[in-house]
Amino acid sequence: MTCRRGALIVLEGVDRAGKTTQCKMLVQALEQSGHQAEMIRFPDRTTKIGQLISSYLEKRSNLEDHTVHLLFSANRWELVPLMKQKLEQGINLVVDRYAFSGVAFTSAKPGFSLDWCMHPDVGLPKPDLVMYLQLSLNVASKRGEFGAERYETSVFQRAVQKRFEQLKEKDPLVNWKVIDAARSIEEVHREIKILSEKAISAAENQPIGELWK
Ligand code: ADP
Ligand code: 2DT
């Protein structure tokens, strides 16, 4: 019998929506129910490209806006062989931000269209499920102060949130689910776990898709 592939499960949303908290809980819960699961996050700051991105985000360096967009995308492409290998081994990948953050953040800058921003990520492994953790910026602000990194201002986050909503609406090829992230950590987790279990069963016998193709 051939090995059933793992599912590619992505969590997206604005800062402090709970993505990291929920990714960790989901990996643990999936493992407890007998699935193999691993978490990855983008940007992956450990690679050479990731270090350039990290330095940009920490404002230790400046990069031209198109250039940094392409670096974020390259940072996903460089992980693709490993991601495919794991999915084919039956490992479910739980991903903290993916191409959708790439599009939402860059297109929140002046002069960038959604279409231009989507192009470099066309053909990446397609998520079997994208859960958008929806949270008002008011509630997000009560979960802690902004850090010192680039993009961590309320004006920019408002623009990012608008772009996420527009992308979700124009993206019928992707299995988006909107999660009300204003509920308790446990309630949000329960919904995410149910949706993920469904996506894992549905993905088992399907080939890995190609994003936005
Ligand atoms: P993100 O990865 O989306 O930026 P985090 O998971 O790091 O968000 O969570 C940001 C902060 O909000 C953390 O202090 C976390 O404990 C808290 N938090 C996460 N989810 C919830 C929730 N549902 N209710 C209240 N606080 C939360
Ligand atoms: P965190 O490491 O705290 O999630 O912040 N970003 C992310 C982009 O601009 N483009 C991308 O493609 C990705 C994946 C979101 C990372 C910051 O980088 C932004 C916040």
PDB file of C-alpha atoms and ligand atoms in Angstrom:
ATOM      1  CA  MET A   1       0.000   0.000   0.000  1.00  0.00           C
ATOM      2  CA  THR A   2       1.314   3.471  -0.811  1.00  0.00           C
ATOM      3  CA  CYS A   3       1.810   5.884   2.066  1.00  0.00           C
ATOM      4  CA  ARG A   4      -0.961   8.438   2.530  1.00  0.00           C
ATOM      5  CA  ARG A   5       0.392  11.927   2.188  1.00  0.00           C
ATOM      6  CA  GLY A   6       0.229  14.524   4.926  1.00  0.00           C
ATOM      7  CA  ALA A   7      -1.851  17.684   4.645  1.00  0.00           C
ATOM      8  CA  LEU A   8      -0.500  21.204   4.280  1.00  0.00           C
ATOM      9  CA  ILE A   9      -2.351  23.328   6.813  1.00  0.00           C
ATOM     10  CA  VAL A  10      -1.749  27.091   6.982  1.00  0.00           C
ATOM     11  CA  LEU A  11      -2.690  29.610   9.645  1.00  0.00           C
ATOM     12  CA  GLU A  12      -2.869  33.247   8.632  1.00  0.00           C
ATOM     13  CA  GLY A  13      -4.009  36.493  10.227  1.00  0.00           C
ATOM     14  CA  VAL A  14      -2.800  39.819  11.544  1.00  0.00           C
ATOM     15  CA  ASP A  15      -0.265  40.181  14.359  1.00  0.00           C
ATOM     16  CA  ARG A  16      -1.390  38.665  17.680  1.00  0.00           C
ATOM     17  CA  ALA A  17      -4.379  36.863  16.131  1.00  0.00           C
ATOM     18  CA  GLY A  18      -3.035  33.722  17.821  1.00  0.00           C
ATOM     19  CA  LYS A  19      -1.338  31.960  14.903  1.00  0.00           C
ATOM     20  CA  THR A  20       1.741  30.733  16.757  1.00  0.00           C
ATOM     21  CA  THR A  21      -0.239  29.659  19.830  1.00  0.00           C
ATOM     22  CA  GLN A  22      -2.692  27.713  17.670  1.00  0.00           C
ATOM     23  CA  CYS A  23      -0.029  26.133  15.420  1.00  0.00           C
ATOM     24  CA  LYS A  24       1.735  24.701  18.458  1.00  0.00           C
ATOM     25  CA  MET A  25      -1.496  23.421  20.006  1.00  0.00           C
ATOM     26  CA  LEU A  26      -2.568  21.859  16.723  1.00  0.00           C
ATOM     27  CA  VAL A  27       0.704  19.969  16.243  1.00  0.00           C
ATOM     28  CA  GLN A  28       0.412  18.607  19.780  1.00  0.00           C
ATOM     29  CA  ALA A  29      -3.235  17.631  19.362  1.00  0.00           C
ATOM     30  CA  LEU A  30      -2.612  15.917  16.022  1.00  0.00           C
ATOM     31  CA  GLU A  31       0.271  13.942  17.496  1.00  0.00           C
ATOM     32  CA  GLN A  32      -1.917  12.914  20.422  1.00  0.00           C
ATOM     33  CA  SER A  33      -4.515  11.570  18.033  1.00  0.00           C
ATOM     34  CA  GLY A  34      -1.941   9.473  16.203  1.00  0.00           C
ATOM     35  CA  HIS A  35      -0.977  11.715  13.272  1.00  0.00           C
ATOM     36  CA  GLN A  36       2.537  12.755  12.407  1.00  0.00           C
ATOM     37  CA  ALA A  37       2.749  16.552  12.449  1.00  0.00           C
ATOM     38  CA  GLU A  38       5.404  19.246  12.343  1.00  0.00           C
ATOM     39  CA  MET A  39       5.273  23.021  12.516  1.00  0.00           C
ATOM     40  CA  ILE A  40       7.084  25.348  10.159  1.00  0.00           C
ATOM     41  CA  ARG A  41       6.971  29.134   9.988  1.00  0.00           C
ATOM     42  CA  PHE A  42       7.607  31.744   7.349  1.00  0.00           C
ATOM     43  CA  PRO A  43       9.804  33.633   7.128  1.00  0.00           C
ATOM     44  CA  ASP A  44      12.245  30.849   8.015  1.00  0.00           C
ATOM     45  CA  ARG A  45      14.939  33.093   9.453  1.00  0.00           C
ATOM     46  CA  THR A  46      17.543  30.303   9.683  1.00  0.00           C
ATOM     47  CA  THR A  47      18.541  30.193   5.986  1.00  0.00           C
ATOM     48  CA  LYS A  48      20.826  32.698   4.218  1.00  0.00           C
ATOM     49  CA  ILE A  49      17.808  34.318   2.553  1.00  0.00           C
ATOM     50  CA  GLY A  50      15.984  34.213   5.890  1.00  0.00           C
ATOM     51  CA  GLN A  51      18.831  36.095   7.535  1.00  0.00           C
ATOM     52  CA  LEU A  52      18.558  38.886   4.950  1.00  0.00           C
ATOM     53  CA  ILE A  53      14.826  39.060   5.655  1.00  0.00           C
ATOM     54  CA  SER A  54      15.363  39.030   9.403  1.00  0.00           C
ATOM     55  CA  SER A  55      17.851  41.872   9.209  1.00  0.00           C
ATOM     56  CA  TYR A  56      15.313  43.846   7.129  1.00  0.00           C
ATOM     57  CA  LEU A  57      12.481  43.169   9.594  1.00  0.00           C
ATOM     58  CA  GLU A  58      14.688  44.180  12.517  1.00  0.00           C
ATOM     59  CA  LYS A  59      15.529  47.400  10.638  1.00  0.00           C
ATOM     60  CA  ARG A  60      19.225  46.548  10.644  1.00  0.00           C
ATOM     61  CA  SER A  61      19.152  46.878   6.851  1.00  0.00           C
ATOM     62  CA  ASN A  62      16.990  48.432   4.157  1.00  0.00           C
ATOM     63  CA  LEU A  63      15.856  46.619   1.031  1.00  0.00           C
ATOM     64  CA  GLU A  64      13.901  47.869  -1.949  1.00  0.00           C
ATOM     65  CA  ASP A  65      10.211  46.802  -1.643  1.00  0.00           C
ATOM     66  CA  HIS A  66      10.018  44.548  -4.745  1.00  0.00           C
ATOM     67  CA  THR A  67      13.313  42.955  -3.780  1.00  0.00           C
ATOM     68  CA  VAL A  68      12.218  42.021  -0.280  1.00  0.00           C
ATOM     69  CA  HIS A  69       8.930  40.658  -1.619  1.00  0.00           C
ATOM     70  CA  LEU A  70      10.883  38.317  -3.906  1.00  0.00           C
ATOM     71  CA  LEU A  71      13.145  37.295  -1.023  1.00  0.00           C
ATOM     72  CA  PHE A  72      10.123  36.304   1.094  1.00  0.00           C
ATOM     73  CA  SER A  73       8.908  34.205  -1.836  1.00  0.00           C
ATOM     74  CA  ALA A  74      12.360  32.691  -2.424  1.00  0.00           C
ATOM     75  CA  ASN A  75      12.420  31.794   1.269  1.00  0.00           C
ATOM     76  CA  ARG A  76       9.336  29.632   0.659  1.00  0.00           C
ATOM     77  CA  TRP A  77      10.638  28.127  -2.586  1.00  0.00           C
ATOM     78  CA  GLU A  78      13.884  27.068  -0.940  1.00  0.00           C
ATOM     79  CA  LEU A  79      11.872  25.014   1.566  1.00  0.00           C
ATOM     80  CA  VAL A  80       9.687  23.321  -1.093  1.00  0.00           C
ATOM     81  CA  PRO A  81      11.810  20.158  -1.597  1.00  0.00           C
ATOM     82  CA  LEU A  82      11.811  19.509   2.149  1.00  0.00           C
ATOM     83  CA  MET A  83       8.104  20.286   2.496  1.00  0.00           C
ATOM     84  CA  LYS A  84       7.210  17.896  -0.336  1.00  0.00           C
ATOM     85  CA  GLN A  85       9.410  15.189   1.106  1.00  0.00           C
ATOM     86  CA  LYS A  86       7.693  15.456   4.479  1.00  0.00           C
ATOM     87  CA  LEU A  87       4.184  15.570   3.010  1.00  0.00           C
ATOM     88  CA  GLU A  88       4.953  12.488   0.917  1.00  0.00           C
ATOM     89  CA  GLN A  89       6.209  10.710   4.052  1.00  0.00           C
ATOM     90  CA  GLY A  90       2.775  11.265   5.583  1.00  0.00           C
ATOM     91  CA  ILE A  91       3.792  14.137   7.846  1.00  0.00           C
ATOM     92  CA  ASN A  92       1.183  16.867   8.231  1.00  0.00           C
ATOM     93  CA  LEU A  93       2.724  20.337   8.043  1.00  0.00           C
ATOM     94  CA  VAL A  94       1.246  23.098  10.167  1.00  0.00           C
ATOM     95  CA  VAL A  95       2.476  26.402   8.772  1.00  0.00           C
ATOM     96  CA  ASP A  96       2.597  29.753  10.588  1.00  0.00           C
ATOM     97  CA  ARG A  97       2.167  32.274   7.684  1.00  0.00           C
ATOM     98  CA  TYR A  98       2.629  31.422   3.989  1.00  0.00           C
ATOM     99  CA  ALA A  99       2.222  33.135   0.609  1.00  0.00           C
ATOM    100  CA  PHE A 100      -0.959  34.887   1.829  1.00  0.00           C
ATOM    101  CA  SER A 101       1.041  36.962   4.329  1.00  0.00           C
ATOM    102  CA  GLY A 102       3.473  37.642   1.513  1.00  0.00           C
ATOM    103  CA  VAL A 103       0.682  39.106  -0.611  1.00  0.00           C
ATOM    104  CA  ALA A 104      -1.133  40.932   2.209  1.00  0.00           C
ATOM    105  CA  PHE A 105       1.978  42.654   3.585  1.00  0.00           C
ATOM    106  CA  THR A 106       3.569  43.766   0.327  1.00  0.00           C
ATOM    107  CA  SER A 107       0.287  44.844  -1.265  1.00  0.00           C
ATOM    108  CA  ALA A 108      -0.358  47.007   1.810  1.00  0.00           C
ATOM    109  CA  LYS A 109       2.513  49.168   0.535  1.00  0.00           C
ATOM    110  CA  PRO A 110       1.680  51.891  -2.020  1.00  0.00           C
ATOM    111  CA  GLY A 111       1.834  50.861  -5.676  1.00  0.00           C
ATOM    112  CA  PHE A 112       1.557  47.057  -5.268  1.00  0.00           C
ATOM    113  CA  SER A 113      -1.378  45.118  -6.722  1.00  0.00           C
ATOM    114  CA  LEU A 114      -2.594  41.779  -5.377  1.00  0.00           C
ATOM    115  CA  ASP A 115      -1.855  40.229  -8.785  1.00  0.00           C
ATOM    116  CA  TRP A 116       1.756  41.357  -8.908  1.00  0.00           C
ATOM    117  CA  CYS A 117       2.305  40.148  -5.362  1.00  0.00           C
ATOM    118  CA  MET A 118       0.792  36.708  -6.051  1.00  0.00           C
ATOM    119  CA  HIS A 119       2.940  35.905  -9.081  1.00  0.00           C
ATOM    120  CA  PRO A 120       6.216  34.734  -7.500  1.00  0.00           C
ATOM    121  CA  ASP A 121       4.321  32.208  -5.329  1.00  0.00           C
ATOM    122  CA  VAL A 122       2.304  30.647  -8.182  1.00  0.00           C
ATOM    123  CA  GLY A 123       3.026  26.901  -8.184  1.00  0.00           C
ATOM    124  CA  LEU A 124       4.099  26.530  -4.551  1.00  0.00           C
ATOM    125  CA  PRO A 125       2.613  23.490  -2.789  1.00  0.00           C
ATOM    126  CA  LYS A 126      -1.045  24.387  -2.398  1.00  0.00           C
ATOM    127  CA  PRO A 127      -2.389  24.339   1.159  1.00  0.00           C
ATOM    128  CA  ASP A 128      -5.172  21.828   1.745  1.00  0.00           C
ATOM    129  CA  LEU A 129      -6.596  24.269   4.269  1.00  0.00           C
ATOM    130  CA  VAL A 130      -5.969  27.940   5.049  1.00  0.00           C
ATOM    131  CA  MET A 131      -7.431  29.117   8.329  1.00  0.00           C
ATOM    132  CA  TYR A 132      -7.677  32.888   8.552  1.00  0.00           C
ATOM    133  CA  LEU A 133      -7.746  33.934  12.181  1.00  0.00           C
ATOM    134  CA  GLN A 134      -9.991  36.959  12.046  1.00  0.00           C
ATOM    135  CA  LEU A 135      -9.555  39.494  14.814  1.00  0.00           C
ATOM    136  CA  SER A 136     -10.304  43.195  15.084  1.00  0.00           C
ATOM    137  CA  LEU A 137      -7.258  45.371  15.585  1.00  0.00           C
ATOM    138  CA  ASN A 138      -8.864  46.700  18.771  1.00  0.00           C
ATOM    139  CA  VAL A 139      -8.940  43.256  20.362  1.00  0.00           C
ATOM    140  CA  ALA A 140      -5.467  42.456  18.987  1.00  0.00           C
ATOM    141  CA  SER A 141      -4.092  45.574  20.653  1.00  0.00           C
ATOM    142  CA  LYS A 142      -5.322  44.317  24.047  1.00  0.00           C
ATOM    143  CA  ARG A 143      -3.144  41.219  23.641  1.00  0.00           C
ATOM    144  CA  GLY A 144       0.063  43.211  23.964  1.00  0.00           C
ATOM    145  CA  GLU A 145       2.093  46.075  22.625  1.00  0.00           C
ATOM    146  CA  PHE A 146       3.570  46.173  19.142  1.00  0.00           C
ATOM    147  CA  GLY A 147       7.184  45.073  18.963  1.00  0.00           C
ATOM    148  CA  ALA A 148       9.929  47.111  17.346  1.00  0.00           C
ATOM    149  CA  GLU A 149      10.019  45.273  14.008  1.00  0.00           C
ATOM    150  CA  ARG A 150       9.146  46.772  10.664  1.00  0.00           C
ATOM    151  CA  TYR A 151       5.381  46.588   9.864  1.00  0.00           C
ATOM    152  CA  GLU A 152       4.414  46.622  13.563  1.00  0.00           C
ATOM    153  CA  THR A 153       2.253  49.764  13.526  1.00  0.00           C
ATOM    154  CA  SER A 154      -1.504  50.069  13.701  1.00  0.00           C
ATOM    155  CA  VAL A 155      -1.714  52.031  10.427  1.00  0.00           C
ATOM    156  CA  PHE A 156       0.161  49.362   8.472  1.00  0.00           C
ATOM    157  CA  GLN A 157      -1.659  46.460  10.174  1.00  0.00           C
ATOM    158  CA  ARG A 158      -5.004  48.020   9.188  1.00  0.00           C
ATOM    159  CA  ALA A 159      -3.891  48.071   5.543  1.00  0.00           C
ATOM    160  CA  VAL A 160      -2.654  44.463   5.835  1.00  0.00           C
ATOM    161  CA  GLN A 161      -5.996  43.348   7.257  1.00  0.00           C
ATOM    162  CA  LYS A 162      -7.867  44.948   4.306  1.00  0.00           C
ATOM    163  CA  ARG A 163      -5.573  43.172   1.859  1.00  0.00           C
ATOM    164  CA  PHE A 164      -6.080  39.788   3.575  1.00  0.00           C
ATOM    165  CA  GLU A 165      -9.856  40.270   3.221  1.00  0.00           C
ATOM    166  CA  GLN A 166      -9.545  41.210  -0.474  1.00  0.00           C
ATOM    167  CA  LEU A 167      -7.271  38.264  -1.205  1.00  0.00           C
ATOM    168  CA  LYS A 168      -9.649  35.834   0.521  1.00  0.00           C
ATOM    169  CA  GLU A 169     -12.563  37.148  -1.578  1.00  0.00           C
ATOM    170  CA  LYS A 170     -10.747  36.855  -4.913  1.00  0.00           C
ATOM    171  CA  ASP A 171      -9.252  33.443  -4.244  1.00  0.00           C
ATOM    172  CA  PRO A 172     -11.828  30.688  -4.973  1.00  0.00           C
ATOM    173  CA  LEU A 173      -9.096  28.125  -5.739  1.00  0.00           C
ATOM    174  CA  VAL A 174      -7.938  27.997  -2.119  1.00  0.00           C
ATOM    175  CA  ASN A 175      -9.812  26.315   0.737  1.00  0.00           C
ATOM    176  CA  TRP A 176     -10.108  29.346   3.045  1.00  0.00           C
ATOM    177  CA  LYS A 177     -11.887  29.055   6.389  1.00  0.00           C
ATOM    178  CA  VAL A 178     -12.480  32.107   8.523  1.00  0.00           C
ATOM    179  CA  ILE A 179     -11.993  31.490  12.238  1.00  0.00           C
ATOM    180  CA  ASP A 180     -13.342  33.882  14.855  1.00  0.00           C
ATOM    181  CA  ALA A 181     -10.109  34.417  16.764  1.00  0.00           C
ATOM    182  CA  ALA A 182     -11.689  36.602  19.460  1.00  0.00           C
ATOM    183  CA  ARG A 183     -12.870  33.525  21.388  1.00  0.00           C
ATOM    184  CA  SER A 184     -10.853  31.746  24.083  1.00  0.00           C
ATOM    185  CA  ILE A 185      -7.684  29.895  23.079  1.00  0.00           C
ATOM    186  CA  GLU A 186      -9.428  26.553  23.785  1.00  0.00           C
ATOM    187  CA  GLU A 187     -12.526  27.355  21.725  1.00  0.00           C
ATOM    188  CA  VAL A 188     -10.450  28.475  18.757  1.00  0.00           C
ATOM    189  CA  HIS A 189      -8.315  25.355  19.087  1.00  0.00           C
ATOM    190  CA  ARG A 190     -11.330  23.030  19.049  1.00  0.00           C
ATOM    191  CA  GLU A 191     -12.569  24.485  15.753  1.00  0.00           C
ATOM    192  CA  ILE A 192      -9.095  24.422  14.194  1.00  0.00           C
ATOM    193  CA  LYS A 193      -8.624  20.802  15.193  1.00  0.00           C
ATOM    194  CA  ILE A 194     -11.928  19.681  13.675  1.00  0.00           C
ATOM    195  CA  LEU A 195     -11.250  21.502  10.392  1.00  0.00           C
ATOM    196  CA  SER A 196      -7.719  20.103  10.267  1.00  0.00           C
ATOM    197  CA  GLU A 197      -8.821  16.504  10.842  1.00  0.00           C
ATOM    198  CA  LYS A 198     -11.277  16.894   7.937  1.00  0.00           C
ATOM    199  CA  ALA A 199      -8.580  18.360   5.685  1.00  0.00           C
ATOM    200  CA  ILE A 200      -6.186  15.540   6.586  1.00  0.00           C
ATOM    201  CA  SER A 201      -8.741  12.894   5.592  1.00  0.00           C
ATOM    202  CA  ALA A 202      -9.596  14.720   2.358  1.00  0.00           C
ATOM    203  CA  ALA A 203      -5.925  15.193   1.384  1.00  0.00           C
ATOM    204  CA  GLU A 204      -4.809  11.592   1.992  1.00  0.00           C
ATOM    205  CA  ASN A 205      -5.536  10.297  -1.467  1.00  0.00           C
ATOM    206  CA  GLN A 206      -5.086  13.519  -3.429  1.00  0.00           C
ATOM    207  CA  PRO A 207      -1.859  14.659  -5.083  1.00  0.00           C
ATOM    208  CA  ILE A 208      -0.243  17.814  -3.689  1.00  0.00           C
ATOM    209  CA  GLY A 209      -1.768  20.758  -5.556  1.00  0.00           C
ATOM    210  CA  GLU A 210      -0.111  23.830  -7.044  1.00  0.00           C
ATOM    211  CA  LEU A 211      -0.994  27.197  -5.548  1.00  0.00           C
ATOM    212  CA  TRP A 212      -2.911  29.679  -7.750  1.00  0.00           C
ATOM    213  CA  LYS A 213      -2.644  27.486 -10.878  1.00  0.00           C
TER     214      LYS A 213
HETATM  215  P1  ADP B   1       0.448  35.620  16.427  1.00  0.00           P
HETATM  216  O1  ADP B   1       1.366  34.444  16.179  1.00  0.00           O
HETATM  217  O2  ADP B   1      -0.772  35.606  15.550  1.00  0.00           O
HETATM  218  O3  ADP B   1       1.144  36.956  16.385  1.00  0.00           O
HETATM  219  P2  ADP B   1       0.417  34.663  19.180  1.00  0.00           P
HETATM  220  O4  ADP B   1      -0.014  33.246  19.150  1.00  0.00           O
HETATM  221  O5  ADP B   1       1.876  34.949  19.342  1.00  0.00           O
HETATM  222  O6  ADP B   1      -0.144  35.473  17.914  1.00  0.00           O
HETATM  223  O7  ADP B   1      -0.398  35.362  20.340  1.00  0.00           O
HETATM  224  C1  ADP B   1      -0.198  36.745  20.692  1.00  0.00           C
HETATM  225  C2  ADP B   1      -0.555  36.944  22.166  1.00  0.00           C
HETATM  226  O8  ADP B   1      -1.957  36.785  22.340  1.00  0.00           O
HETATM  227  C3  ADP B   1       0.116  35.935  23.097  1.00  0.00           C
HETATM  228  O9  ADP B   1       0.412  36.585  24.307  1.00  0.00           O
HETATM  229  C4  ADP B   1      -0.959  34.875  23.288  1.00  0.00           C
HETATM  230  O10 ADP B   1      -0.843  34.218  24.531  1.00  0.00           O
HETATM  231  C5  ADP B   1      -2.228  35.715  23.245  1.00  0.00           C
HETATM  232  N1  ADP B   1      -3.381  34.969  22.702  1.00  0.00           N
HETATM  233  C6  ADP B   1      -3.383  34.099  21.675  1.00  0.00           C
HETATM  234  N2  ADP B   1      -4.624  33.630  21.435  1.00  0.00           N
HETATM  235  C7  ADP B   1      -5.434  34.240  22.324  1.00  0.00           C
HETATM  236  C8  ADP B   1      -6.860  34.172  22.591  1.00  0.00           C
HETATM  237  N3  ADP B   1      -7.684  33.394  21.866  1.00  0.00           N
HETATM  238  N4  ADP B   1      -7.343  34.931  23.584  1.00  0.00           N
HETATM  239  C9  ADP B   1      -6.522  35.737  24.301  1.00  0.00           C
HETATM  240  N5  ADP B   1      -5.190  35.842  24.122  1.00  0.00           N
HETATM  241  C10 ADP B   1      -4.642  35.103  23.142  1.00  0.00           C
HETATM  242  P1  2DT B   2       6.722  37.030  12.366  1.00  0.00           P
HETATM  243  O1  2DT B   2       8.003  36.286  12.226  1.00  0.00           O
HETATM  244  O2  2DT B   2       6.534  37.670  13.715  1.00  0.00           O
HETATM  245  O3  2DT B   2       5.525  36.271  11.885  1.00  0.00           O
HETATM  246  O4  2DT B   2       6.873  38.339  11.436  1.00  0.00           O
HETATM  247  N1  2DT B   2       5.858  38.834   6.116  1.00  0.00           N
HETATM  248  C1  2DT B   2       5.803  37.492   6.280  1.00  0.00           C
HETATM  249  C2  2DT B   2       5.956  39.422   4.846  1.00  0.00           C
HETATM  250  O5  2DT B   2       6.011  40.651   4.720  1.00  0.00           O
HETATM  251  N2  2DT B   2       5.976  38.609   3.755  1.00  0.00           N
HETATM  252  C3  2DT B   2       5.913  37.241   3.868  1.00  0.00           C
HETATM  253  O6  2DT B   2       5.955  36.533   2.844  1.00  0.00           O
HETATM  254  C4  2DT B   2       5.828  36.651   5.196  1.00  0.00           C
HETATM  255  C5  2DT B   2       5.765  35.171   5.342  1.00  0.00           C
HETATM  256  C6  2DT B   2       4.756  39.471   8.267  1.00  0.00           C
HETATM  257  C7  2DT B   2       7.209  38.271  10.131  1.00  0.00           C
HETATM  258  C8  2DT B   2       6.809  39.560   9.434  1.00  0.00           C
HETATM  259  O7  2DT B   2       7.061  39.427   8.042  1.00  0.00           O
HETATM  260  C9  2DT B   2       5.865  39.702   7.301  1.00  0.00           C
HETATM  261  C10 2DT B   2       5.337  39.876   9.598  1.00  0.00           C
END
